[in-house]
Short mmCIF file of C-alpha atoms in Angstrom, two decimals:
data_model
loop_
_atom_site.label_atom_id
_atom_site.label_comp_id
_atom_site.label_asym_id
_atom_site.label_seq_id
_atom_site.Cartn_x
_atom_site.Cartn_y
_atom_site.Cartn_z
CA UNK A 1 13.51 21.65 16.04
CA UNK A 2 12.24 18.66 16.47
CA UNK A 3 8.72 17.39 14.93
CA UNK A 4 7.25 14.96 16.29
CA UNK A 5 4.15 15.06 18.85
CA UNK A 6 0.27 15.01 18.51
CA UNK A 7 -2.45 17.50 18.63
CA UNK A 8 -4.44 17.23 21.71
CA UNK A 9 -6.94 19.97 22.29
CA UNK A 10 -7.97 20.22 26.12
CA UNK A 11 -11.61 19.07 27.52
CA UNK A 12 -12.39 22.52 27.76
CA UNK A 13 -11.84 23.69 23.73
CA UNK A 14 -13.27 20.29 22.82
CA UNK A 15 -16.54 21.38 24.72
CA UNK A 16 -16.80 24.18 22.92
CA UNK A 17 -15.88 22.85 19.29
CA UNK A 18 -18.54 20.23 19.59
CA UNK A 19 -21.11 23.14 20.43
CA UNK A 20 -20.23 24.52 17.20
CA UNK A 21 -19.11 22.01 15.30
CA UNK A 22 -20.55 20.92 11.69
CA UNK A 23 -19.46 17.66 11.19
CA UNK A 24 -20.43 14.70 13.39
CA UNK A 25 -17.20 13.69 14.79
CA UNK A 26 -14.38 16.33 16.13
CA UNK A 27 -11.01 15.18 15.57
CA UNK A 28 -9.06 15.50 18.94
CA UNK A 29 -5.62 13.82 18.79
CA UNK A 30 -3.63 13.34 15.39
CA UNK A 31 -0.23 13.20 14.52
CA UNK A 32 1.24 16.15 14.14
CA UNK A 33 4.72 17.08 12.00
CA UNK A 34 6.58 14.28 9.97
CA UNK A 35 5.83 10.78 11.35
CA UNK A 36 8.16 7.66 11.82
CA UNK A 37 6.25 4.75 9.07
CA UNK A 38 7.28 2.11 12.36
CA UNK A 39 5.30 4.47 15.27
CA UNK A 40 1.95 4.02 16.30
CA UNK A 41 0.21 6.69 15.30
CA UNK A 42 -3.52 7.15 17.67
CA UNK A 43 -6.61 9.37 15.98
CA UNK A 44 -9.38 10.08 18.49
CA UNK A 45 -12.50 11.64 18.06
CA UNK A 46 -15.30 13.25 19.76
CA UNK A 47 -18.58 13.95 18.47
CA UNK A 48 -21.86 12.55 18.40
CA UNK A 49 -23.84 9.10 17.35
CA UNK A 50 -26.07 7.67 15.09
CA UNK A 51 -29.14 7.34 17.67
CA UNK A 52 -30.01 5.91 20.61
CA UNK A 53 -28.65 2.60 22.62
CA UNK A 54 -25.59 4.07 20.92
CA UNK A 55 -22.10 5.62 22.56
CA UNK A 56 -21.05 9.17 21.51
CA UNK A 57 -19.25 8.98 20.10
CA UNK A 58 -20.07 6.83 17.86
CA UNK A 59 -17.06 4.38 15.95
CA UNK A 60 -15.85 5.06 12.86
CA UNK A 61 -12.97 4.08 10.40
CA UNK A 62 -10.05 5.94 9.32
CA UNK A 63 -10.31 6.64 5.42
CA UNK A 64 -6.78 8.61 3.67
CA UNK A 65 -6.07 9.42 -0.18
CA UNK A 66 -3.40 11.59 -1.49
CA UNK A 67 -5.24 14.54 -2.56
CA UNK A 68 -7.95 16.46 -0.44
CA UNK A 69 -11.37 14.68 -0.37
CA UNK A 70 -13.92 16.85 2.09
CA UNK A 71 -17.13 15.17 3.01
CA UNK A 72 -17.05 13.18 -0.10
CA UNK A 73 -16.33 9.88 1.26
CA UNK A 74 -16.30 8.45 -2.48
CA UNK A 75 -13.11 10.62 -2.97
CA UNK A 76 -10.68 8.54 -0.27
CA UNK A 77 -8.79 5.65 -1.53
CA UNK A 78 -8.23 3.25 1.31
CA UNK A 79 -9.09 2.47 4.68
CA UNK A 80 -6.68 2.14 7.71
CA UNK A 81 -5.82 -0.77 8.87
CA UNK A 82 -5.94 -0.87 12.58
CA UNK A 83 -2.48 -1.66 14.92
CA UNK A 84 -2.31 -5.20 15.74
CA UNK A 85 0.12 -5.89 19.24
CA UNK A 86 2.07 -8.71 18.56
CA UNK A 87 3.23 -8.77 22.28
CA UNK A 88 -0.17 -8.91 23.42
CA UNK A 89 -1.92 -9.82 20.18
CA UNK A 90 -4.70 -6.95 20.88
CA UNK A 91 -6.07 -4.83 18.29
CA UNK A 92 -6.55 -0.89 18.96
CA UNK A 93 -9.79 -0.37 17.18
CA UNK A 94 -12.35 1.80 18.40
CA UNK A 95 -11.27 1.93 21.70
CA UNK A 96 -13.80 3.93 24.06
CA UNK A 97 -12.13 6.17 26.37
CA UNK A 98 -14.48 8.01 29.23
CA UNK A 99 -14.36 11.17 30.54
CA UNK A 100 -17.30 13.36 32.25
CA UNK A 101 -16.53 16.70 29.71
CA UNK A 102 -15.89 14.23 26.72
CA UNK A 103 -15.39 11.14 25.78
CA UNK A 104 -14.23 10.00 22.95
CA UNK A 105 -12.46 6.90 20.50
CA UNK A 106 -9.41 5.89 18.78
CA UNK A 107 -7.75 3.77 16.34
CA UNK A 108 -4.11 3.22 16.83
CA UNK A 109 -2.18 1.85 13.67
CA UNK A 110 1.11 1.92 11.62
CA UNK A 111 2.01 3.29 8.28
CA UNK A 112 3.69 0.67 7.32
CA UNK A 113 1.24 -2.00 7.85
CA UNK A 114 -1.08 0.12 5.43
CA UNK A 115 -1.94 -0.84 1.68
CA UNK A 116 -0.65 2.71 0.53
CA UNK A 117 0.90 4.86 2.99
CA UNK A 118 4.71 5.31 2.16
CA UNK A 119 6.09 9.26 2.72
CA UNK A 120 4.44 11.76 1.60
CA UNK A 121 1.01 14.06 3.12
CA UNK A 122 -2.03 12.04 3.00
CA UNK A 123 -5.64 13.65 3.92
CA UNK A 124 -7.60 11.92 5.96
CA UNK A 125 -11.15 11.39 7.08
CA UNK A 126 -12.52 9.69 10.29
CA UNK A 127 -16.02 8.16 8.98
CA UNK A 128 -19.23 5.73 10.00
CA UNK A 129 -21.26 4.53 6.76
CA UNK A 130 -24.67 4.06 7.42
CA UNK A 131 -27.54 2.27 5.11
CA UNK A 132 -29.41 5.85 5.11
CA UNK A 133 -26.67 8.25 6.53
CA UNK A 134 -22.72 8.74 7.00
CA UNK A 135 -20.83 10.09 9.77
CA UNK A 136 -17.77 11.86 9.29
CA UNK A 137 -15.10 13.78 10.95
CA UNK A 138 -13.02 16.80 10.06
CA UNK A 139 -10.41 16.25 7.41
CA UNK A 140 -6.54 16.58 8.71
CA UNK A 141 -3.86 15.40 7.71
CA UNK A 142 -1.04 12.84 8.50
CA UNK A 143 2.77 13.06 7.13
CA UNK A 144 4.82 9.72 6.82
CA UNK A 145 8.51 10.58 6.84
CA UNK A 146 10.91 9.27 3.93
CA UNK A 147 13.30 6.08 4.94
CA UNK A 148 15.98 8.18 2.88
CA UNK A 149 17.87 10.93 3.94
CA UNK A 150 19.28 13.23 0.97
CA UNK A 151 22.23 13.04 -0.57
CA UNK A 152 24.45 15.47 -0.84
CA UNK A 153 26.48 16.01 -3.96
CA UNK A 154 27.97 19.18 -4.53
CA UNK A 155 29.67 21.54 -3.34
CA UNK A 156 32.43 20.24 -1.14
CA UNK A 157 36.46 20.53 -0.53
CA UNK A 158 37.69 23.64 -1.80
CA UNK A 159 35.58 25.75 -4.24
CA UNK A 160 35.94 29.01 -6.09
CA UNK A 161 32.65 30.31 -6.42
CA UNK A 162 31.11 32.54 -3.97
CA UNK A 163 27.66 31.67 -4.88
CA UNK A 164 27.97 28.29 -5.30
CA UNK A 165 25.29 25.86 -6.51
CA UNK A 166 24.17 23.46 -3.69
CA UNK A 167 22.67 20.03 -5.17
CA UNK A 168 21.22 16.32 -4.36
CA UNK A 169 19.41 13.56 -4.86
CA UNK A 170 15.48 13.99 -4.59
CA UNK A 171 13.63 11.11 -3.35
CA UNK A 172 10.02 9.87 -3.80
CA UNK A 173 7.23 11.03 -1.96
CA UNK A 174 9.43 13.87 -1.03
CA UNK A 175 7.44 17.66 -2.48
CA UNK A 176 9.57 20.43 -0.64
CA UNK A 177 13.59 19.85 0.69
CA UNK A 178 14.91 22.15 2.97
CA UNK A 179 18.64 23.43 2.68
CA UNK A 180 20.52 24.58 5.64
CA UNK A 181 24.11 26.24 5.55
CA UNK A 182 26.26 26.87 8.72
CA UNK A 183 29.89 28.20 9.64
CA UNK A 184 30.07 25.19 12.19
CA UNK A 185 30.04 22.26 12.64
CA UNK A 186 26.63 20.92 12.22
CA UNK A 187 26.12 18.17 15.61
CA UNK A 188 24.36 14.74 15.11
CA UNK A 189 21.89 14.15 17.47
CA UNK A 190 23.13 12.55 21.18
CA UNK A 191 19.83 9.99 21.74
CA UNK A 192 19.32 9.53 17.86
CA UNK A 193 22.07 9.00 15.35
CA UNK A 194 20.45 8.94 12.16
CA UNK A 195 19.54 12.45 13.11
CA UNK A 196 20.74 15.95 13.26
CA UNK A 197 20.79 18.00 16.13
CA UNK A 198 20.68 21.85 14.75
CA UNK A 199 20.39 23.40 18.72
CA UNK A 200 22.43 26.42 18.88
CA UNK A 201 24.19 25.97 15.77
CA UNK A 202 24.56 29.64 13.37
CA UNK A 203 22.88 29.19 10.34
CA UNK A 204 23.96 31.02 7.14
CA UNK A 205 21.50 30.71 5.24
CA UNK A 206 18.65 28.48 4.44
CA UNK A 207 15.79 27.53 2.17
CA UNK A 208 13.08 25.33 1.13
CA UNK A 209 12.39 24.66 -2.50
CA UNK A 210 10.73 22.22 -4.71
CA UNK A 211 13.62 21.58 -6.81
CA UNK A 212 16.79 19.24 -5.90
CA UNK A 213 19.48 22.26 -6.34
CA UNK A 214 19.48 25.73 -5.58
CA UNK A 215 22.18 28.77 -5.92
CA UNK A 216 23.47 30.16 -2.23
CA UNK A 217 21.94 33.53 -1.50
CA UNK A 218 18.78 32.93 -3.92
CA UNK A 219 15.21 33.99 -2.28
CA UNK A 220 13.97 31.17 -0.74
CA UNK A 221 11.22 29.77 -3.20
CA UNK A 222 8.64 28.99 0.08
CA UNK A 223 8.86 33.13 0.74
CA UNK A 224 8.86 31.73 4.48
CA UNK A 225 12.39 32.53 4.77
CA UNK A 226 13.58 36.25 4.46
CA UNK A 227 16.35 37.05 5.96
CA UNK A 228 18.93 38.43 3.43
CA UNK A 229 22.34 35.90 3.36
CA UNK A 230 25.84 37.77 3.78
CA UNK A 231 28.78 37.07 1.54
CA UNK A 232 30.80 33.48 2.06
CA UNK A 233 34.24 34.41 3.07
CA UNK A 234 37.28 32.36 1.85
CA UNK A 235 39.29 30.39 4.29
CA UNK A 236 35.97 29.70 6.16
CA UNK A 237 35.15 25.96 7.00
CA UNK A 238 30.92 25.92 5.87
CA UNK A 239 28.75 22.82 6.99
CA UNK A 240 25.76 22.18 5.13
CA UNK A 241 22.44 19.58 5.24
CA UNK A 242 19.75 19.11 3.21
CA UNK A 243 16.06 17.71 4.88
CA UNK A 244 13.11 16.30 3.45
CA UNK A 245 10.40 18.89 3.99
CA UNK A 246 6.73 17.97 3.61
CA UNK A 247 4.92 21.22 4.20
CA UNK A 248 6.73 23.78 2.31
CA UNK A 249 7.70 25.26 6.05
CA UNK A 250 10.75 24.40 8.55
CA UNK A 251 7.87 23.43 10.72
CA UNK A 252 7.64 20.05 8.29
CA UNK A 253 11.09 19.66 7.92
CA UNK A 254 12.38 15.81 8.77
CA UNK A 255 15.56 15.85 11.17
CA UNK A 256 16.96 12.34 9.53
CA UNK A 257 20.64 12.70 8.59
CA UNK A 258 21.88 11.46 4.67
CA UNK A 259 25.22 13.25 5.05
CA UNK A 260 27.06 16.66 5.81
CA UNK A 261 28.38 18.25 3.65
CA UNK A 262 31.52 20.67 4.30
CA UNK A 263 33.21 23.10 2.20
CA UNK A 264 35.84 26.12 1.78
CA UNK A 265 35.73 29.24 -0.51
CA UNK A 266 39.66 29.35 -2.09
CA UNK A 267 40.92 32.66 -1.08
CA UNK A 268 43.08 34.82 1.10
CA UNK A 269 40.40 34.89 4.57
CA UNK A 270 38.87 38.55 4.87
CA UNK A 271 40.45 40.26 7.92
#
């Protein structure tokens, strides 16, 4: 489950897309899933140029805001700033890369060397303004993952309610949080400690909601989710986590650990 990687579309579907595409650049590579602020992120293009004595394609700058802008350049709030090496002092700006079926650019850089990039979804727009004309890409999308992990804070120990009310801190630039419930032991992660590792492990039940609490067994607010929870049984040992989510889907769900929280039902255990 986890989420990080890019988008890379093959020479072969790029070919195509720039036969049919409508906008002047064809974004090839992006981030894809919640991103690390500290990683390099790298956006290449395809895509065409603004005349001759001129590569195709042809450079641009990265533009982001937090709501959706289109082809309205006006409607982005800030430019990237490019990744800077510090070990070999080079900038990744517009770097050209060749290849026969299609070349293309890309700007490397770092959220958290931006002016406004902390977590949250930010739309964004690869773009060349011209004195007469502007060039612009595609608009996708780029997801910086919260430094936080949520907080658990009820329920734990012992409790006498079989449809207890699970609940936590929310944290900024956090929309969606997505609760997971488990009869095991829920595993931290072997290579990462900060996260979880949720391979193999039964889940209960689960759900993604706006809202920083949520009663066990209630339909999951993102409708994504379905599957219909069975009763908690006393005596049973229940693990449970809750994720920042940034896409209303498990596919956007960040795998950072706050804490785990573990709980029994008080009861004589069902046979």
């Amino acid at each position: 489950m986890r989420k990080y990687g890019y988008i890379i579309l093959t020479l072969i579907f790029v070919s195509q897309l720039s036969a049919q595409q409508v906008t002047d650049y064809v974004i090839i590579s992006a981030p894809l899933g919640v991103q690390n602020g500290s990683d390099v992120m790298w956006i290449k293009w395809a895509g065409s140029s603004r005349g001759s004595g001129y590569l195709s394609p042809d450079s641009g700058y990265i533009y982001y805001s937090k709501s959706p802008g289109g082809a309205d350049l006006s409607a982005y709030n800030y430019r990237v700033i490019p990744w800077r090496d510090s070990a070999t002092d080079s900038i990744y700006d517009n770097v050209y890369f060749q290849s026969i079926a299609a070349p293309a650019r890309g700007t490397a850089f770092r959220a958290v060397d931006q002016t406004a990039m902390g977590p949250g979804i930010y739309y964004c727009i690869v773009a060349l303004p011209l004195d007469n004309d502007t060039l612009y890409s595609n608009e996708f999308q780029i997801i910086v993952e919260s430094q936080n992990a949520p907080v658990i804070s009820s329920p734990t120990g012992m409790v006498d309610n079989l449809t207890p009310v699970f609940s936590w801190n929310a944290n900024a630039g956090v929309p969606y949080y997505h609760v997971i419930l488990s009869d095991e032991a829920i595993k931290i992660d072997n290579m990462d400690s900060s996260k979880i590792d949720l391979s193999g492990v039964s889940i209960v039940w689960q759900a993604i909601t706006p809202d920083s609490r949520i009663a066990y067994g209630a339909p999951d607010p993102s409708g994504i989710i379905t599957a219909d929870p069975p009763p908690l049984s006393p005596g049973q040992q229940y693990t449970w986590v809750v994720l920042n989510n940034f896409g209303n889907h498990p596919a956007f769900s960040s795998m950072k650990l706050g804490s785990i929280g573990e709980f029994s039902i008080d009861g004589i255990p069902l046979k």
